[in-house]
PDB file of C-alpha atoms in Angstrom:
ATOM      1  CA  VAL H   1     -21.700  52.013 -71.366  1.00 94.00           C
ATOM      2  CA  GLN H   2     -18.408  51.205 -73.114  1.00 97.00           C
ATOM      3  CA  LEU H   3     -15.535  49.157 -71.583  1.00 98.00           C
ATOM      4  CA  GLN H   4     -11.811  49.431 -72.481  1.00 97.00           C
ATOM      5  CA  ALA H   5      -9.482  46.733 -71.285  1.00 98.00           C
ATOM      6  CA  SER H   6      -5.858  47.208 -71.095  1.00 98.00           C
ATOM      7  CA  GLY H   7      -2.585  45.994 -69.310  1.00 98.00           C
ATOM      8  CA  GLY H   8      -2.022  42.804 -70.943  1.00 98.00           C
ATOM      9  CA  GLY H   9       1.366  41.859 -72.203  1.00 98.00           C
ATOM     10  CA  TRP H  10       4.122  39.168 -71.976  1.00 98.00           C
ATOM     11  CA  VAL H  11       5.546  38.012 -68.551  1.00 98.00           C
ATOM     12  CA  GLN H  12       7.569  35.056 -67.405  1.00 98.00           C
ATOM     13  CA  ALA H  13       6.120  32.507 -65.178  1.00 98.00           C
ATOM     14  CA  GLY H  14       5.877  33.719 -61.559  1.00 98.00           C
ATOM     15  CA  GLY H  15       5.609  37.362 -62.804  1.00 98.00           C
ATOM     16  CA  SER H  16       2.776  39.807 -62.179  1.00 98.00           C
ATOM     17  CA  LEU H  17       0.527  42.000 -64.510  1.00 98.00           C
ATOM     18  CA  ARG H  18      -2.294  44.374 -63.688  1.00 98.00           C
ATOM     19  CA  LEU H  19      -5.245  44.619 -65.955  1.00 98.00           C
ATOM     20  CA  VAL H  20      -7.377  47.758 -66.148  1.00 98.00           C
ATOM     21  CA  CYS H  21     -10.915  48.120 -67.247  1.00 98.00           C
ATOM     22  CA  LYS H  22     -12.101  51.634 -67.844  1.00 98.00           C
ATOM     23  CA  ILE H  23     -15.841  52.310 -67.867  1.00 97.00           C
ATOM     24  CA  SER H  24     -17.317  55.216 -69.857  1.00 97.00           C
ATOM     25  CA  GLY H  25     -20.603  56.488 -70.912  1.00 95.00           C
ATOM     26  CA  GLY H  26     -22.313  55.646 -67.754  1.00 92.00           C
ATOM     27  CA  ASN H  27     -22.113  55.852 -63.974  1.00 94.00           C
ATOM     28  CA  ALA H  28     -19.669  53.074 -62.947  1.00 94.00           C
ATOM     29  CA  ASP H  29     -21.097  53.086 -59.482  1.00 94.00           C
ATOM     30  CA  TYR H  30     -24.105  51.113 -60.713  1.00 97.00           C
ATOM     31  CA  TYR H  31     -22.336  48.449 -62.740  1.00 97.00           C
ATOM     32  CA  ALA H  32     -21.068  44.979 -61.645  1.00 98.00           C
ATOM     33  CA  VAL H  33     -17.892  44.217 -63.415  1.00 98.00           C
ATOM     34  CA  ALA H  34     -16.343  40.759 -64.234  1.00 98.00           C
ATOM     35  CA  TRP H  35     -13.264  39.546 -65.889  1.00 98.00           C
ATOM     36  CA  PHE H  36     -13.465  36.508 -68.243  1.00 98.00           C
ATOM     37  CA  ARG H  37     -10.646  34.869 -70.206  1.00 98.00           C
ATOM     38  CA  GLN H  38     -10.498  32.649 -73.217  1.00 98.00           C
ATOM     39  CA  ALA H  39      -7.445  30.648 -74.105  1.00 97.00           C
ATOM     40  CA  PRO H  40      -6.845  29.176 -77.575  1.00 92.00           C
ATOM     41  CA  GLY H  41      -9.058  26.194 -78.285  1.00 95.00           C
ATOM     42  CA  LYS H  42     -10.881  26.668 -74.971  1.00 96.00           C
ATOM     43  CA  GLU H  43     -14.222  27.910 -73.752  1.00 97.00           C
ATOM     44  CA  ARG H  44     -14.497  31.299 -72.037  1.00 97.00           C
ATOM     45  CA  GLU H  45     -13.870  31.150 -68.418  1.00 97.00           C
ATOM     46  CA  GLY H  46     -14.931  33.348 -65.417  1.00 98.00           C
ATOM     47  CA  VAL H  47     -11.993  34.786 -63.649  1.00 98.00           C
ATOM     48  CA  SER H  48     -13.313  37.292 -61.085  1.00 98.00           C
ATOM     49  CA  CYS H  49     -16.106  39.738 -60.486  1.00 98.00           C
ATOM     50  CA  ILE H  50     -16.855  42.581 -58.231  1.00 98.00           C
ATOM     51  CA  ALA H  51     -20.120  44.164 -57.066  1.00 98.00           C
ATOM     52  CA  PRO H  52     -20.921  47.880 -57.725  1.00 96.00           C
ATOM     53  CA  SER H  53     -20.306  48.554 -53.965  1.00 95.00           C
ATOM     54  CA  SER H  54     -17.083  46.474 -53.859  1.00 96.00           C
ATOM     55  CA  VAL H  55     -18.633  44.467 -50.934  1.00 96.00           C
ATOM     56  CA  ASN H  56     -18.746  41.163 -52.823  1.00 97.00           C
ATOM     57  CA  LYS H  57     -16.026  39.766 -54.908  1.00 98.00           C
ATOM     58  CA  TYR H  58     -15.613  36.299 -56.300  1.00 98.00           C
ATOM     59  CA  TYR H  59     -12.882  34.353 -58.057  1.00 98.00           C
ATOM     60  CA  GLY H  60     -12.718  31.330 -60.294  1.00 98.00           C
ATOM     61  CA  ASP H  61     -11.041  28.276 -58.605  1.00 97.00           C
ATOM     62  CA  SER H  62      -8.001  28.446 -60.872  1.00 97.00           C
ATOM     63  CA  VAL H  63      -7.031  31.912 -59.810  1.00 98.00           C
ATOM     64  CA  LYS H  64      -7.984  32.116 -56.106  1.00 98.00           C
ATOM     65  CA  GLY H  65      -5.260  33.275 -54.022  1.00 98.00           C
ATOM     66  CA  ARG H  66      -3.307  34.669 -56.855  1.00 98.00           C
ATOM     67  CA  PHE H  67      -5.503  37.280 -58.541  1.00 98.00           C
ATOM     68  CA  THR H  68      -7.209  40.209 -56.807  1.00 98.00           C
ATOM     69  CA  ILE H  69      -9.969  42.348 -58.162  1.00 98.00           C
ATOM     70  CA  SER H  70     -10.659  45.951 -57.035  1.00 98.00           C
ATOM     71  CA  ARG H  71     -12.386  49.064 -58.274  1.00 98.00           C
ATOM     72  CA  ASP H  72     -12.135  52.887 -58.024  1.00 97.00           C
ATOM     73  CA  ASN H  73     -15.592  54.159 -58.895  1.00 94.00           C
ATOM     74  CA  ALA H  74     -14.212  57.724 -58.698  1.00 95.00           C
ATOM     75  CA  LYS H  75     -12.045  56.841 -61.678  1.00 97.00           C
ATOM     76  CA  SER H  76     -14.594  54.520 -63.326  1.00 97.00           C
ATOM     77  CA  THR H  77     -11.989  51.806 -63.282  1.00 98.00           C
ATOM     78  CA  VAL H  78     -11.741  48.149 -62.333  1.00 98.00           C
ATOM     79  CA  TYR H  79      -8.439  46.493 -61.730  1.00 98.00           C
ATOM     80  CA  LEU H  80      -7.302  42.906 -61.851  1.00 98.00           C
ATOM     81  CA  GLN H  81      -4.053  42.317 -60.108  1.00 98.00           C
ATOM     82  CA  MET H  82      -2.477  39.002 -61.339  1.00 98.00           C
ATOM     83  CA  ASP H  83       0.330  37.588 -59.387  1.00 98.00           C
ATOM     84  CA  SER H  84       2.159  34.247 -59.549  1.00 98.00           C
ATOM     85  CA  LEU H  85       1.196  33.982 -63.248  1.00 98.00           C
ATOM     86  CA  GLN H  86       1.534  30.525 -64.861  1.00 98.00           C
ATOM     87  CA  PRO H  87       1.640  29.481 -68.489  1.00 97.00           C
ATOM     88  CA  GLU H  88      -1.997  28.212 -68.146  1.00 97.00           C
ATOM     89  CA  ASP H  89      -2.954  31.837 -67.450  1.00 98.00           C
ATOM     90  CA  THR H  90      -2.235  32.674 -71.121  1.00 98.00           C
ATOM     91  CA  ALA H  91      -5.413  33.911 -72.588  1.00 98.00           C
ATOM     92  CA  VAL H  92      -7.291  36.959 -74.068  1.00 98.00           C
ATOM     93  CA  TYR H  93      -8.885  38.590 -70.982  1.00 98.00           C
ATOM     94  CA  TYR H  94     -12.237  40.493 -71.309  1.00 98.00           C
ATOM     95  CA  CYS H  95     -13.936  42.837 -68.943  1.00 98.00           C
ATOM     96  CA  ALA H  96     -17.717  42.820 -68.922  1.00 98.00           C
ATOM     97  CA  ALA H  97     -20.349  44.791 -67.113  1.00 98.00           C
ATOM     98  CA  ARG H  98     -23.963  44.641 -66.026  1.00 97.00           C
ATOM     99  CA  PHE H  99     -26.224  47.401 -64.682  1.00 97.00           C
ATOM    100  CA  TYR H 100     -27.656  46.717 -61.172  1.00 95.00           C
ATOM    101  CA  GLY H 101     -27.708  49.942 -59.415  1.00 92.00           C
ATOM    102  CA  TYR H 102     -25.633  50.485 -56.424  1.00 93.00           C
ATOM    103  CA  THR H 103     -25.825  47.039 -54.826  1.00 94.00           C
ATOM    104  CA  ASP H 104     -23.805  44.240 -53.323  1.00 95.00           C
ATOM    105  CA  TYR H 105     -25.027  41.766 -55.782  1.00 95.00           C
ATOM    106  CA  VAL H 106     -22.671  40.167 -58.344  1.00 96.00           C
ATOM    107  CA  VAL H 107     -22.337  36.793 -59.938  1.00 97.00           C
ATOM    108  CA  LEU H 108     -19.496  35.240 -62.009  1.00 98.00           C
ATOM    109  CA  ARG H 109     -21.639  33.898 -64.766  1.00 97.00           C
ATOM    110  CA  GLU H 110     -20.938  34.881 -68.471  1.00 97.00           C
ATOM    111  CA  ASP H 111     -24.676  35.026 -69.401  1.00 97.00           C
ATOM    112  CA  GLU H 112     -25.313  37.667 -66.702  1.00 97.00           C
ATOM    113  CA  TYR H 113     -23.231  40.325 -68.519  1.00 98.00           C
ATOM    114  CA  ASP H 114     -24.359  42.423 -71.448  1.00 97.00           C
ATOM    115  CA  ARG H 115     -21.582  44.874 -71.944  1.00 97.00           C
ATOM    116  CA  TRP H 116     -18.122  43.698 -73.041  1.00 98.00           C
ATOM    117  CA  GLY H 117     -14.787  45.242 -73.826  1.00 96.00           C
ATOM    118  CA  GLN H 118     -12.523  44.220 -76.629  1.00 94.00           C
ATOM    119  CA  GLY H 119     -10.068  41.987 -74.676  1.00 95.00           C
ATOM    120  CA  THR H 120      -6.391  42.233 -73.852  1.00 98.00           C
ATOM    121  CA  LEU H 121      -3.883  39.440 -74.448  1.00 98.00           C
ATOM    122  CA  VAL H 122      -1.825  38.004 -71.555  1.00 98.00           C
ATOM    123  CA  THR H 123       1.078  35.717 -72.464  1.00 98.00           C
ATOM    124  CA  VAL H 124       2.937  33.852 -69.696  1.00 98.00           C
ATOM    125  CA  SER H 125       6.099  31.927 -70.707  1.00 97.00           C
ATOM    126  CA  SER H 126       7.635  29.168 -68.792  1.00 94.00           C
TER     127      SER H 126
END
């Protein structure tokens, strides 16, 4: 399966962006999907994840209450709605996937994912 992340860009603090992760080459219904981000000079950080069934979703502490993950399996697409963006959200955002079958299971742990997209840059200015 291949992942294509898009939707990044430049925004002022307090603004919003929606990232899109398009899944191809496999049945999206069977993949858990996560978003990770890496800021310059920092380690990659888990942002959010969603189970294949959409039942379970998790968020990193730094984005809880501001970001919302969702998916449309009919469109093989996962979204990350980012609101109230702050300069510390500036990073390259990556979507990643792992095959589990159609399940409620998902974890926000980098080593769990074996399919990665190319990343999209989000820049938030103060």
